[in-house]
Tab-separated table of C-alpha atoms in Angstrom:
chain	number	residue	atom	x	y	z
A	1	MET	CA	-45.874	-3.529	-41.867
A	2	MET	CA	-48.682	-3.982	-39.365
A	3	SER	CA	-48.654	-7.739	-39.882
A	4	PHE	CA	-44.938	-7.756	-39.063
A	5	TYR	CA	-45.606	-5.728	-35.919
A	6	TYR	CA	-48.372	-8.009	-34.692
A	7	SER	CA	-46.270	-11.082	-35.432
A	8	TYR	CA	-43.279	-9.812	-33.441
A	9	GLN	CA	-44.936	-7.493	-30.931
A	10	PRO	CA	-43.685	-9.359	-27.801
A	11	LEU	CA	-40.162	-9.412	-29.233
A	12	ILE	CA	-40.307	-5.671	-29.954
A	13	ASP	CA	-41.657	-4.879	-26.489
A	14	PHE	CA	-38.994	-6.901	-24.669
A	15	PHE	CA	-36.386	-5.315	-26.946
A	16	LEU	CA	-37.501	-1.870	-25.735
A	17	ILE	CA	-37.347	-2.994	-22.102
A	18	ALA	CA	-33.855	-4.399	-22.696
A	19	VAL	CA	-32.773	-1.069	-24.227
A	20	GLY	CA	-33.926	0.810	-21.122
A	21	LEU	CA	-32.141	-1.568	-18.763
A	22	GLY	CA	-29.093	-1.339	-21.020
A	23	TYR	CA	-28.989	2.435	-20.559
A	24	SER	CA	-29.198	1.915	-16.791
A	25	GLN	CA	-26.198	-0.395	-16.986
A	26	GLN	CA	-24.332	1.876	-19.389
A	27	LEU	CA	-24.615	4.970	-17.188
A	28	ALA	CA	-22.824	3.310	-14.296
A	29	LEU	CA	-20.101	1.789	-16.486
A	30	ARG	CA	-19.559	5.041	-18.336
A	31	ALA	CA	-18.784	6.846	-15.088
A	32	GLY	CA	-16.219	4.188	-14.196
A	33	VAL	CA	-18.447	2.295	-11.737
A	34	PHE	CA	-18.138	-1.434	-12.423
A	35	SER	CA	-21.731	-2.134	-11.425
A	36	ILE	CA	-24.005	-5.060	-12.235
A	37	ALA	CA	-26.782	-3.815	-9.937
A	38	THR	CA	-29.284	-3.051	-12.707
A	39	ALA	CA	-31.146	-6.308	-12.077
A	40	GLY	CA	-31.541	-5.357	-8.397
A	41	PHE	CA	-32.918	-1.900	-9.244
A	42	SER	CA	-35.249	-3.496	-11.769
A	43	ALA	CA	-36.511	-5.927	-9.116
A	44	LEU	CA	-37.148	-3.093	-6.650
A	45	GLY	CA	-39.082	-1.084	-9.214
A	46	ALA	CA	-41.080	-4.072	-10.421
A	47	TYR	CA	-42.103	-5.254	-6.955
A	48	ALA	CA	-42.821	-1.747	-5.666
A	49	THR	CA	-45.194	-1.108	-8.561
A	50	ALA	CA	-46.793	-4.554	-8.383
A	51	ILE	CA	-47.457	-4.312	-4.635
A	52	LEU	CA	-48.808	-0.763	-4.798
A	53	VAL	CA	-51.101	-1.461	-7.740
A	54	THR	CA	-52.434	-4.910	-6.799
A	55	ARG	CA	-52.719	-4.570	-3.008
A	56	TYR	CA	-53.259	-0.904	-2.310
A	57	GLY	CA	-55.006	0.241	-5.480
A	58	VAL	CA	-52.488	3.009	-6.157
A	59	PRO	CA	-52.881	4.540	-9.651
A	60	VAL	CA	-50.315	3.317	-12.141
A	61	PRO	CA	-48.548	6.690	-12.721
A	62	ALA	CA	-48.162	7.211	-8.965
A	63	ALA	CA	-46.846	3.649	-8.535
A	64	ILE	CA	-44.230	4.197	-11.246
A	65	LEU	CA	-43.191	7.467	-9.584
A	66	VAL	CA	-42.827	5.757	-6.192
A	67	SER	CA	-40.778	2.974	-7.813
A	68	ALA	CA	-38.469	5.582	-9.349
A	69	VAL	CA	-37.978	7.235	-5.957
A	70	VAL	CA	-37.238	3.857	-4.351
A	71	GLY	CA	-34.639	3.113	-7.022
A	72	MET	CA	-32.990	6.507	-6.540
A	73	ALA	CA	-32.946	6.238	-2.741
A	74	VAL	CA	-31.482	2.722	-2.671
A	75	SER	CA	-28.895	3.523	-5.350
A	76	TYR	CA	-27.782	6.624	-3.438
A	77	VAL	CA	-27.282	4.622	-0.239
A	78	LEU	CA	-25.408	1.947	-2.185
A	79	SER	CA	-23.186	4.543	-3.870
A	80	VAL	CA	-21.588	5.503	-0.540
A	81	PRO	CA	-19.621	2.261	-0.014
A	82	LEU	CA	-19.110	1.808	-3.778
A	83	ALA	CA	-17.201	5.110	-3.950
A	84	ARG	CA	-14.555	3.532	-1.716
A	85	LEU	CA	-14.131	0.489	-3.953
A	86	ARG	CA	-12.659	0.008	-7.402
A	87	GLY	CA	-12.888	-2.466	-10.260
A	88	ALA	CA	-13.745	-6.048	-9.421
A	89	PHE	CA	-14.567	-5.114	-5.831
A	90	GLN	CA	-17.394	-2.892	-7.096
A	91	ALA	CA	-18.692	-5.765	-9.216
A	92	ILE	CA	-18.649	-8.111	-6.216
A	93	ALA	CA	-20.410	-5.530	-4.036
A	94	THR	CA	-23.176	-4.928	-6.588
A	95	LEU	CA	-23.519	-8.674	-7.133
A	96	ALA	CA	-24.029	-9.050	-3.386
A	97	PHE	CA	-26.639	-6.270	-3.517
A	98	VAL	CA	-28.651	-8.138	-6.156
A	99	GLN	CA	-28.438	-11.362	-4.150
A	100	VAL	CA	-29.646	-9.536	-1.019
A	101	VAL	CA	-32.619	-8.133	-2.939
A	102	ILE	CA	-33.540	-11.591	-4.263
A	103	ALA	CA	-33.177	-13.090	-0.768
A	104	LEU	CA	-35.467	-10.435	0.725
A	105	LEU	CA	-38.050	-11.060	-1.973
A	106	LEU	CA	-37.994	-14.753	-1.112
A	107	TYR	CA	-37.907	-14.267	2.679
A	108	PHE	CA	-40.833	-11.847	3.059
A	109	GLU	CA	-43.268	-14.262	1.501
A	110	SER	CA	-46.367	-12.696	3.050
A	111	PHE	CA	-45.503	-9.369	1.449
A	112	THR	CA	-43.801	-10.297	-1.824
A	113	GLY	CA	-45.332	-13.693	-2.541
A	114	GLY	CA	-42.027	-15.509	-2.034
A	115	ALA	CA	-40.899	-17.789	-4.847
A	116	ILE	CA	-44.356	-17.658	-6.432
A	117	GLY	CA	-44.164	-13.900	-6.855
A	118	ILE	CA	-47.049	-11.563	-7.568
A	119	SER	CA	-49.789	-12.283	-10.118
A	120	GLY	CA	-52.717	-10.325	-11.438
A	121	ILE	CA	-50.751	-7.181	-12.260
A	122	PRO	CA	-52.799	-5.082	-14.699
A	123	ARG	CA	-51.220	-5.139	-18.144
A	124	VAL	CA	-51.415	-1.483	-19.070
A	125	MET	CA	-48.101	-1.157	-20.879
A	126	ASN	CA	-47.883	-1.445	-24.648
A	127	THR	CA	-45.346	-0.741	-27.368
A	128	GLY	CA	-46.219	2.953	-27.531
A	129	TRP	CA	-45.630	3.604	-23.827
A	130	LEU	CA	-42.425	1.564	-23.820
A	131	LEU	CA	-41.138	3.418	-26.882
A	132	LEU	CA	-41.959	6.744	-25.230
A	133	ALA	CA	-40.026	5.708	-22.107
A	134	VAL	CA	-37.000	4.743	-24.225
A	135	LEU	CA	-37.113	8.028	-26.162
A	136	VAL	CA	-37.304	10.059	-22.942
A	137	THR	CA	-34.352	8.098	-21.546
A	138	ILE	CA	-32.340	8.711	-24.711
A	139	TYR	CA	-33.112	12.425	-24.558
A	140	VAL	CA	-32.069	12.660	-20.897
A	141	ILE	CA	-28.774	10.850	-21.506
A	142	TRP	CA	-28.139	12.891	-24.671
A	143	SER	CA	-28.685	16.071	-22.670
A	144	ILE	CA	-26.281	14.880	-19.973
A	145	ASN	CA	-23.659	14.070	-22.605
A	146	ARG	CA	-23.761	17.664	-23.842
A	147	THR	CA	-22.977	19.105	-20.410
A	148	SER	CA	-19.909	19.130	-18.205
A	149	VAL	CA	-21.391	16.195	-16.278
A	150	GLY	CA	-21.001	13.949	-19.300
A	151	ARG	CA	-17.397	15.045	-19.753
A	152	VAL	CA	-16.683	14.331	-16.084
A	153	PHE	CA	-18.195	10.848	-16.461
A	154	ASN	CA	-15.829	10.206	-19.375
A	155	ALA	CA	-12.870	11.441	-17.351
A	156	LEU	CA	-13.783	9.211	-14.402
A	157	ARG	CA	-14.027	6.203	-16.682
A	158	GLN	CA	-10.605	6.842	-18.188
A	159	ASP	CA	-8.688	7.737	-15.016
A	160	ASP	CA	-10.368	8.863	-11.811
A	161	SER	CA	-7.044	9.770	-10.180
A	162	VAL	CA	-6.382	12.405	-12.846
A	163	ALA	CA	-9.917	13.751	-12.394
A	164	ALA	CA	-9.353	13.942	-8.634
A	165	SER	CA	-6.110	15.852	-9.147
A	166	LEU	CA	-8.076	18.432	-11.135
A	167	GLY	CA	-10.430	18.982	-8.218
A	168	VAL	CA	-13.356	16.858	-9.412
A	169	PRO	CA	-15.476	15.610	-6.448
A	170	ILE	CA	-15.332	11.942	-7.438
A	171	LYS	CA	-17.753	10.657	-4.808
A	172	SER	CA	-20.436	13.154	-5.819
A	173	TYR	CA	-20.254	12.213	-9.484
A	174	TYR	CA	-20.144	8.508	-8.665
A	175	ALA	CA	-23.301	9.001	-6.613
A	176	LEU	CA	-24.961	10.972	-9.425
A	177	ALA	CA	-24.200	8.305	-12.029
A	178	PHE	CA	-25.389	5.548	-9.738
A	179	VAL	CA	-28.589	7.393	-8.792
A	180	LEU	CA	-29.412	7.917	-12.477
A	181	SER	CA	-28.694	4.254	-13.120
A	182	GLY	CA	-30.968	3.230	-10.245
A	183	LEU	CA	-33.716	5.575	-11.454
A	184	ILE	CA	-33.736	4.183	-14.998
A	185	GLY	CA	-33.426	0.578	-13.827
A	186	ALA	CA	-36.327	0.934	-11.376
A	187	VAL	CA	-38.556	2.659	-13.940
A	188	PHE	CA	-38.048	-0.019	-16.585
A	189	GLY	CA	-38.481	-2.729	-13.965
A	190	SER	CA	-41.772	-1.061	-13.104
A	191	LEU	CA	-42.814	-0.944	-16.751
A	192	ARG	CA	-41.873	-4.587	-17.157
A	193	SER	CA	-44.110	-5.607	-14.265
A	194	LEU	CA	-47.003	-3.732	-15.872
A	195	TYR	CA	-46.423	-5.667	-19.081
A	196	VAL	CA	-45.874	-9.303	-18.065
A	197	PHE	CA	-48.846	-9.739	-15.647
A	198	ASN	CA	-46.730	-11.840	-13.242
A	199	ILE	CA	-43.304	-11.352	-11.655
A	200	GLU	CA	-41.097	-13.737	-9.672
A	201	PRO	CA	-37.722	-13.296	-7.917
A	202	VAL	CA	-36.085	-15.613	-10.451
A	203	ASP	CA	-36.850	-13.045	-13.169
A	204	PHE	CA	-34.238	-10.723	-11.642
A	205	GLY	CA	-31.508	-13.205	-10.760
A	206	PHE	CA	-28.216	-14.107	-12.393
A	207	HIS	CA	-29.683	-14.355	-15.881
A	208	ALA	CA	-31.005	-10.780	-15.670
A	209	MET	CA	-27.619	-9.494	-14.475
A	210	VAL	CA	-25.819	-11.203	-17.355
A	211	ALA	CA	-28.404	-10.010	-19.886
A	212	SER	CA	-28.138	-6.321	-18.972
A	213	LEU	CA	-24.349	-6.470	-18.904
A	214	THR	CA	-24.220	-8.338	-22.223
A	215	VAL	CA	-26.357	-5.661	-23.891
A	216	VAL	CA	-23.707	-3.057	-23.057
A	217	VAL	CA	-20.737	-5.308	-23.858
A	218	LEU	CA	-22.163	-6.193	-27.273
A	219	GLY	CA	-23.416	-2.710	-28.097
A	220	GLY	CA	-20.955	-0.386	-26.379
A	221	ARG	CA	-20.783	1.747	-23.272
A	222	ASN	CA	-19.904	5.159	-24.706
A	223	THR	CA	-22.573	6.071	-27.275
A	224	LEU	CA	-26.349	6.250	-27.352
A	225	LEU	CA	-26.402	3.627	-30.095
A	226	GLY	CA	-24.609	1.080	-27.893
A	227	PRO	CA	-27.528	-0.305	-25.822
A	228	ILE	CA	-29.818	-0.221	-28.857
A	229	ALA	CA	-27.399	-2.304	-30.924
A	230	GLY	CA	-26.722	-4.674	-28.025
A	231	ALA	CA	-30.419	-5.186	-27.258
A	232	LEU	CA	-31.134	-5.728	-30.957
A	233	ILE	CA	-28.497	-8.454	-31.148
A	234	MET	CA	-29.852	-10.081	-27.985
A	235	ALA	CA	-33.395	-9.971	-29.421
A	236	VAL	CA	-32.609	-11.223	-32.921
A	237	LEU	CA	-29.969	-13.804	-32.052
A	238	PRO	CA	-32.320	-16.322	-30.349
A	239	GLU	CA	-34.612	-16.183	-33.371
A	240	LEU	CA	-31.740	-16.853	-35.761
A	241	ALA	CA	-30.412	-19.635	-33.536
A	242	ARG	CA	-33.801	-21.317	-33.116
A	243	PRO	CA	-32.872	-24.277	-35.388
A	244	LEU	CA	-29.899	-25.035	-33.123
A	245	ALA	CA	-32.233	-25.695	-30.179
A	246	GLU	CA	-30.064	-26.850	-27.255
A	247	ASN	CA	-26.863	-25.442	-28.757
A	248	ARG	CA	-28.240	-21.902	-28.791
A	249	GLY	CA	-26.290	-20.952	-25.670
A	250	ILE	CA	-23.025	-22.048	-27.269
A	251	LEU	CA	-23.692	-19.807	-30.276
A	252	ASN	CA	-24.456	-16.856	-27.996
A	253	GLY	CA	-21.173	-17.392	-26.151
A	254	VAL	CA	-19.157	-17.676	-29.358
A	255	ILE	CA	-20.647	-14.468	-30.762
A	256	LEU	CA	-19.954	-12.647	-27.490
A	257	ILE	CA	-16.315	-13.799	-27.545
A	258	LEU	CA	-15.921	-12.721	-31.191
A	259	VAL	CA	-17.372	-9.265	-30.479
A	260	ILE	CA	-15.124	-8.762	-27.443
A	261	THR	CA	-12.075	-9.892	-29.455
A	262	PHE	CA	-12.588	-8.044	-32.729
A	263	LEU	CA	-14.931	-5.199	-31.677
A	264	PRO	CA	-13.836	-4.409	-28.112
A	265	ASN	CA	-15.784	-1.144	-28.075
A	266	GLY	CA	-19.030	-2.901	-29.000
A	267	VAL	CA	-20.933	-3.071	-32.265
A	268	GLY	CA	-22.833	0.181	-31.753
A	269	ASP	CA	-19.825	2.198	-30.618
A	270	GLU	CA	-17.648	0.866	-33.450
A	271	LEU	CA	-20.310	1.845	-35.982
A	272	VAL	CA	-20.535	5.368	-34.546
A	273	TYR	CA	-16.730	5.730	-34.547
A	274	TRP	CA	-16.569	4.512	-38.163
A	275	LEU	CA	-19.205	7.051	-39.236
A	276	ARG	CA	-17.359	9.849	-37.443
A	277	ARG	CA	-14.135	8.946	-39.223
A	278	ARG	CA	-15.932	8.937	-42.561
A	279	LEU	CA	-17.469	12.335	-41.891
A	280	ARG	CA	-14.082	13.783	-40.946
A	281	ARG	CA	-12.507	12.487	-44.137
A	282	ALA	CA	-15.308	13.696	-46.404
A	283	PRO	CA	-14.548	17.460	-46.162
A	284	LYS	CA	-10.820	16.798	-46.680
A	285	THR	CA	-11.535	14.662	-49.736
A	286	MET	CA	-13.838	17.299	-51.225
A	287	SER	CA	-11.248	19.996	-50.515
A	288	ASN	CA	-8.470	17.996	-52.202
A	289	ARG	CA	-10.668	17.389	-55.265
A	290	LYS	CA	-11.497	21.089	-55.476
A	291	GLU	CA	-7.808	22.036	-55.274
A	292	GLY	CA	-7.010	19.497	-57.965
A	293	ALA	CA	-9.734	20.889	-60.200
A	294	ASP	CA	-8.438	24.433	-59.701
A	295	VAL	CA	-4.925	23.363	-60.672
A	296	VAL	CA	-6.185	21.674	-63.837
A	297	ALA	CA	-8.242	24.725	-64.738
A	298	ALA	CA	-5.231	26.979	-64.214
A	299	ASP	CA	-3.094	24.799	-66.482
């Protein structure tokens, strides 16, 4: 077991980071906000932590806390115009946000290191800390799902006009979902910077946006299992496709198309729904068998 862990430790660690960023993406989508801003929040958290730790000697816990606050503040400001947009327009707006963040990171070279980025970040994160962060995130989202806030998020995703007719303050809940998304994205961006030793603007560009969105599309956007399943597929798939070398991207695209076509809810969500159906049928089956046994005994 330990030999397996040491052999695949980097893969496991990046899987945990992908799960955290997947939950950031899922929260926004679940509330009906078509956002792809997770990469931007991750960049803000990563650079805030890296700059505070390497240049100002701020302790790591304090740097992570500041990064979380930065993510929350920026996401709240961004939620104001997003509440006035819908669908593809929200996606375009959040895409523009990520591009603005990347441009600022490149432009302020004296502060952010420009295209070279920031090196010499202390590597203090390990599998245990990353796993703890994922478990805390899961607990927070699970707790939200059990409250009226989670039910409002589901209603907004299905039809925000109906929710508005029932007196739900849509803008407030949009802002809440987006702030939570920004918080989680910034925290896991911060943890990533404390794991990889070096960060560059290219790490948070188009590829990062597609990766975080793909995790949710593959896994599902409604259940806690969704991002875990999506991140697991994204982690294992490159290893399975290693013999294909240059054709690996084609295989990834084909699998994504197949999942969208035949499992539109995502692998994780479909598995949860299947288990729920099985559990509902089990008591009925046991009851029918008991009734049948009683009839036979009576005869």
